[in-house]
Amino acid sequence: MTNPDHRASDTAAETAGAAARLAAVRAEVEAACREAGRDPGAVTLVAVSKTVPAAVIEPVIAAGQRAFGENRVQEAKAKWGELRERHPGVALHMIGPLQSNKTREAVALFDAIHSLDRPSLAAALAKEVQRAGRQPLLFVEINTGAEPQKAGVLPEQADAFVAACRTTYGLTVAGLMCIPPADEAPAPHFALTAKIAARNGLELLSMGMSDDFAVAIRFGATHVRVGTAIFGERPAPVPAPAASRR
């Protein structure tokens, strides 16, 4: 049987570590912005808190962090209810795959959705945005590496999809999001995403994670999604079946 004292001490250590790592990441973001000649205030640090317990998130909020990313609607709904009551200024970003049948909950819960990637989801979001009268920031996800196991719009289809989101579905698209292939240099993928955004008049770029956010900032990222560098390593998630994305 696990000793409760050990659990408590582990949580305390994890909590202190997260707050310290947040400070280090902030310093890196500021340094990357200075190197790129950019205002650090133009880059939103999204602390990816998926699978992280509320007890570890709380001191990160206390340290001034206000934007958090979650992968699953149900986990976010269960975890953030009380947290947001205590910290009403916190913004939640949906950074994982979104099922069309979860759009009502997602629009009610999230301030930004980074994974708009298909017509059926665009239609569901449009219907819910109109019904709820609430407009989260919407990022179209671009599959820059054309990886079959990943969601996202192919680069050559991005212009048409953004146009359809605007005209067919009446959605306000704020920006683009990408996740470069793990085995490739990220810079060309960030550059491609920035190029697509520019020609579509999109100002926001959700690019860069723990290992490459400094590079992403150099290519114009306005939102960097950092989890491991703040909260530490977590167990690898079990991949969801492809059908669940729909």
One Martini backbone bead per residue (centre of mass of N, CA, C, O) as a GRO file, in nm:
protein
  246
    1MET     BB    1   0.097   0.035   0.021
    2THR     BB    2   0.066   0.364  -0.007
    3ASN     BB    3   0.203   0.630   0.133
    4PRO     BB    4   0.057   0.929   0.207
    5ASP     BB    5   0.318   1.090   0.265
    6HIS     BB    6   0.448   1.037  -0.009
    7ARG     BB    7   0.229   1.164  -0.183
    8ALA     BB    8   0.249   1.448  -0.059
    9SER     BB    9   0.554   1.495  -0.121
   10ASP     BB   10   0.533   1.459  -0.428
   11THR     BB   11   0.333   1.691  -0.479
   12ALA     BB   12   0.507   1.917  -0.359
   13ALA     BB   13   0.745   1.882  -0.555
   14GLU     BB   14   0.583   1.917  -0.817
   15THR     BB   15   0.479   2.199  -0.755
   16ALA     BB   16   0.751   2.348  -0.722
   17GLY     BB   17   0.865   2.266  -0.999
   18ALA     BB   18   0.656   2.405  -1.183
   19ALA     BB   19   0.709   2.698  -1.096
   20ALA     BB   20   1.010   2.699  -1.175
   21ARG     BB   21   0.974   2.618  -1.477
   22LEU     BB   22   0.804   2.856  -1.560
   23ALA     BB   23   1.021   3.071  -1.521
   24ALA     BB   24   1.216   2.950  -1.732
   25VAL     BB   25   1.027   2.969  -1.978
   26ARG     BB   26   0.981   3.270  -1.971
   27ALA     BB   27   1.276   3.342  -2.019
   28GLU     BB   28   1.294   3.202  -2.298
   29VAL     BB   29   1.078   3.365  -2.439
   30GLU     BB   30   1.213   3.642  -2.402
   31ALA     BB   31   1.478   3.570  -2.546
   32ALA     BB   32   1.353   3.493  -2.819
   33CYS     BB   33   1.224   3.769  -2.871
   34ARG     BB   34   1.478   3.939  -2.867
   35GLU     BB   35   1.624   3.785  -3.098
   36ALA     BB   36   1.363   3.851  -3.299
   37GLY     BB   37   1.245   4.143  -3.238
   38ARG     BB   38   1.022   4.096  -3.012
   39ASP     BB   39   0.740   4.114  -2.825
   40PRO     BB   40   0.658   3.931  -2.551
   41GLY     BB   41   0.348   4.025  -2.550
   42ALA     BB   42   0.290   3.860  -2.837
   43VAL     BB   43   0.325   3.597  -2.649
   44THR     BB   44   0.150   3.306  -2.571
   45LEU     BB   45   0.150   3.105  -2.290
   46VAL     BB   46   0.066   2.760  -2.302
   47ALA     BB   47  -0.020   2.554  -2.046
   48VAL     BB   48   0.000   2.210  -2.051
   49SER     BB   49  -0.250   2.032  -1.837
   50LYS     BB   50  -0.264   1.758  -1.916
   51THR     BB   51  -0.301   1.526  -1.649
   52VAL     BB   52  -0.297   1.754  -1.442
   53PRO     BB   53  -0.339   1.836  -1.135
   54ALA     BB   54  -0.472   2.088  -0.951
   55ALA     BB   55  -0.240   2.106  -0.735
   56VAL     BB   56  -0.026   2.185  -0.967
   57ILE     BB   57  -0.170   2.427  -1.105
   58GLU     BB   58  -0.216   2.642  -0.884
   59PRO     BB   59   0.085   2.762  -0.858
   60VAL     BB   60   0.090   2.857  -1.154
   61ILE     BB   61  -0.130   3.063  -1.120
   62ALA     BB   62   0.007   3.215  -0.880
   63ALA     BB   63   0.254   3.292  -1.089
   64GLY     BB   64   0.057   3.412  -1.349
   65GLN     BB   65  -0.080   3.202  -1.507
   66ARG     BB   66  -0.357   3.212  -1.776
   67ALA     BB   67  -0.283   2.980  -1.990
   68PHE     BB   68  -0.449   2.671  -2.088
   69GLY     BB   69  -0.408   2.326  -2.195
   70GLU     BB   70  -0.633   2.088  -2.348
   71ASN     BB   71  -0.741   1.763  -2.489
   72ARG     BB   72  -1.010   1.717  -2.311
   73VAL     BB   73  -1.325   1.786  -2.232
   74GLN     BB   74  -1.383   1.614  -1.976
   75GLU     BB   75  -1.133   1.686  -1.814
   76ALA     BB   76  -1.173   1.991  -1.812
   77LYS     BB   77  -1.453   1.999  -1.683
   78ALA     BB   78  -1.370   1.855  -1.413
   79LYS     BB   79  -1.110   2.042  -1.333
   80TRP     BB   80  -1.207   2.364  -1.395
   81GLY     BB   81  -1.443   2.452  -1.227
   82GLU     BB   82  -1.303   2.533  -0.954
   83LEU     BB   83  -1.061   2.686  -1.064
   84ARG     BB   84  -1.235   2.917  -1.202
   85GLU     BB   85  -1.370   3.019  -0.949
   86ARG     BB   86  -1.086   3.108  -0.821
   87HIS     BB   87  -0.988   3.182  -1.144
   88PRO     BB   88  -1.145   3.389  -1.367
   89GLY     BB   89  -0.883   3.471  -1.566
   90VAL     BB   90  -0.876   3.205  -1.705
   91ALA     BB   91  -0.761   3.041  -2.000
   92LEU     BB   92  -0.891   2.805  -2.239
   93HIS     BB   93  -0.731   2.549  -2.444
   94MET     BB   94  -0.796   2.361  -2.728
   95ILE     BB   95  -0.543   2.114  -2.850
   96GLY     BB   96  -0.712   1.882  -2.928
   97PRO     BB   97  -0.918   1.671  -3.041
   98LEU     BB   98  -1.248   1.728  -3.193
   99GLN     BB   99  -1.557   1.637  -3.155
  100SER     BB  100  -1.855   1.715  -3.287
  101ASN     BB  101  -2.025   1.616  -3.018
  102LYS     BB  102  -1.841   1.848  -2.836
  103THR     BB  103  -1.907   2.150  -2.909
  104ARG     BB  104  -2.086   2.258  -2.687
  105GLU     BB  105  -1.881   2.225  -2.457
  106ALA     BB  106  -1.641   2.372  -2.591
  107VAL     BB  107  -1.769   2.656  -2.627
  108ALA     BB  108  -1.833   2.692  -2.320
  109LEU     BB  109  -1.524   2.638  -2.208
  110PHE     BB  110  -1.355   2.767  -2.441
  111ASP     BB  111  -1.142   3.032  -2.573
  112ALA     BB  112  -0.986   2.810  -2.751
  113ILE     BB  113  -0.942   2.647  -3.080
  114HIS     BB  114  -0.674   2.440  -3.241
  115SER     BB  115  -0.867   2.192  -3.413
  116LEU     BB  116  -0.953   2.285  -3.698
  117ASP     BB  117  -0.999   2.012  -3.967
  118ARG     BB  118  -1.314   2.007  -4.076
  119PRO     BB  119  -1.626   2.038  -4.198
  120SER     BB  120  -1.794   1.905  -3.968
  121LEU     BB  121  -1.675   2.091  -3.748
  122ALA     BB  122  -1.748   2.362  -3.869
  123ALA     BB  123  -2.054   2.316  -3.862
  124ALA     BB  124  -2.080   2.264  -3.556
  125LEU     BB  125  -1.955   2.532  -3.462
  126ALA     BB  126  -2.145   2.727  -3.604
  127LYS     BB  127  -2.402   2.636  -3.460
  128GLU     BB  128  -2.296   2.690  -3.165
  129VAL     BB  129  -2.214   2.986  -3.186
  130GLN     BB  130  -2.499   3.083  -3.253
  131ARG     BB  131  -2.650   2.965  -3.008
  132ALA     BB  132  -2.446   3.088  -2.775
  133GLY     BB  133  -2.288   3.357  -2.842
  134ARG     BB  134  -1.991   3.223  -2.874
  135GLN     BB  135  -1.633   3.315  -2.954
  136PRO     BB  136  -1.384   3.144  -3.011
  137LEU     BB  137  -1.082   3.092  -3.088
  138LEU     BB  138  -0.974   2.997  -3.422
  139PHE     BB  139  -0.782   2.715  -3.536
  140VAL     BB  140  -0.621   2.588  -3.803
  141GLU     BB  141  -0.512   2.274  -3.879
  142ILE     BB  142  -0.186   2.183  -4.000
  143ASN     BB  143  -0.048   1.920  -4.207
  144THR     BB  144   0.269   1.969  -4.299
  145GLY     BB  145   0.360   1.644  -4.324
  146ALA     BB  146   0.137   1.451  -4.427
  147GLU     BB  147   0.029   1.275  -4.186
  148PRO     BB  148  -0.185   1.006  -4.154
  149GLN     BB  149  -0.204   1.007  -3.821
  150LYS     BB  150  -0.291   1.301  -3.864
  151ALA     BB  151  -0.437   1.576  -3.832
  152GLY     BB  152  -0.539   1.801  -4.073
  153VAL     BB  153  -0.470   2.022  -4.313
  154LEU     BB  154  -0.353   2.044  -4.606
  155PRO     BB  155  -0.169   2.283  -4.749
  156GLU     BB  156  -0.319   2.275  -5.038
  157GLN     BB  157  -0.614   2.309  -4.865
  158ALA     BB  158  -0.617   2.564  -4.680
  159ASP     BB  159  -0.745   2.799  -4.840
  160ALA     BB  160  -1.020   2.661  -4.890
  161PHE     BB  161  -1.093   2.608  -4.593
  162VAL     BB  162  -1.086   2.895  -4.488
  163ALA     BB  163  -1.300   3.000  -4.685
  164ALA     BB  164  -1.527   2.807  -4.591
  165CYS     BB  165  -1.540   2.899  -4.299
  166ARG     BB  166  -1.628   3.190  -4.379
  167THR     BB  167  -1.863   3.140  -4.598
  168THR     BB  168  -2.020   2.874  -4.539
  169TYR     BB  169  -1.999   2.899  -4.196
  170GLY     BB  170  -1.926   3.185  -4.058
  171LEU     BB  171  -1.637   3.191  -3.954
  172THR     BB  172  -1.384   3.299  -3.728
  173VAL     BB  173  -1.056   3.307  -3.819
  174ALA     BB  174  -0.747   3.358  -3.640
  175GLY     BB  175  -0.569   3.089  -3.721
  176LEU     BB  176  -0.286   2.870  -3.693
  177MET     BB  177  -0.188   2.520  -3.665
  178CYS     BB  178   0.108   2.318  -3.564
  179ILE     BB  179   0.275   1.980  -3.598
  180PRO     BB  180   0.558   1.865  -3.639
  181PRO     BB  181   0.749   1.630  -3.717
  182ALA     BB  182   0.954   1.454  -3.502
  183ASP     BB  183   1.184   1.382  -3.748
  184GLU     BB  184   1.190   1.700  -3.803
  185ALA     BB  185   1.254   2.000  -3.878
  186PRO     BB  186   1.058   2.275  -3.781
  187ALA     BB  187   1.108   2.533  -3.952
  188PRO     BB  188   0.962   2.469  -4.228
  189HIS     BB  189   0.679   2.439  -4.089
  190PHE     BB  190   0.660   2.723  -3.977
  191ALA     BB  191   0.699   2.874  -4.243
  192LEU     BB  192   0.453   2.755  -4.388
  193THR     BB  193   0.237   2.850  -4.190
  194ALA     BB  194   0.300   3.152  -4.212
  195LYS     BB  195   0.241   3.173  -4.516
  196ILE     BB  196  -0.055   3.090  -4.508
  197ALA     BB  197  -0.148   3.309  -4.313
  198ALA     BB  198  -0.068   3.561  -4.476
  199ARG     BB  199  -0.249   3.497  -4.738
  200ASN     BB  200  -0.516   3.491  -4.522
  201GLY     BB  201  -0.503   3.712  -4.291
  202LEU     BB  202  -0.348   3.577  -4.041
  203GLU     BB  203  -0.218   3.650  -3.708
  204LEU     BB  204  -0.225   3.363  -3.582
  205LEU     BB  205   0.024   3.133  -3.416
  206SER     BB  206   0.028   2.785  -3.335
  207MET     BB  207   0.362   2.732  -3.223
  208GLY     BB  208   0.517   2.523  -3.033
  209MET     BB  209   0.706   2.349  -2.793
  210SER     BB  210   0.925   2.248  -2.566
  211ASP     BB  211   1.161   2.194  -2.802
  212ASP     BB  212   1.059   2.461  -3.022
  213PHE     BB  213   0.960   2.755  -2.935
  214ALA     BB  214   1.196   2.937  -3.021
  215VAL     BB  215   1.167   2.884  -3.323
  216ALA     BB  216   0.872   2.974  -3.351
  217ILE     BB  217   0.920   3.269  -3.273
  218ARG     BB  218   1.098   3.333  -3.519
  219PHE     BB  219   0.823   3.260  -3.709
  220GLY     BB  220   0.566   3.407  -3.535
  221ALA     BB  221   0.462   3.310  -3.283
  222THR     BB  222   0.171   3.364  -3.055
  223HIS     BB  223   0.154   3.051  -2.969
  224VAL     BB  224   0.271   2.844  -2.702
  225ARG     BB  225   0.293   2.484  -2.627
  226VAL     BB  226   0.365   2.405  -2.282
  227GLY     BB  227   0.439   2.120  -2.078
  228THR     BB  228   0.698   1.960  -1.989
  229ALA     BB  229   0.872   2.221  -1.910
  230ILE     BB  230   0.665   2.256  -1.661
  231PHE     BB  231   0.535   1.952  -1.561
  232GLY     BB  232   0.670   1.731  -1.698
  233GLU     BB  233   0.662   1.413  -1.728
  234ARG     BB  234   0.434   1.193  -1.898
  235PRO     BB  235   0.236   0.970  -1.984
  236ALA     BB  236   0.157   0.810  -2.250
  237PRO     BB  237  -0.089   0.819  -2.457
  238VAL     BB  238  -0.373   0.676  -2.579
  239PRO     BB  239  -0.473   0.632  -2.877
  240ALA     BB  240  -0.723   0.733  -3.067
  241PRO     BB  241  -0.947   0.658  -3.266
  242ALA     BB  242  -1.012   0.790  -3.569
  243ALA     BB  243  -1.327   0.808  -3.541
  244SER     BB  244  -1.328   1.010  -3.288
  245ARG     BB  245  -1.270   1.274  -3.459
  246ARG     BB  246  -1.583   1.278  -3.569
   0.00000   0.00000   0.00000
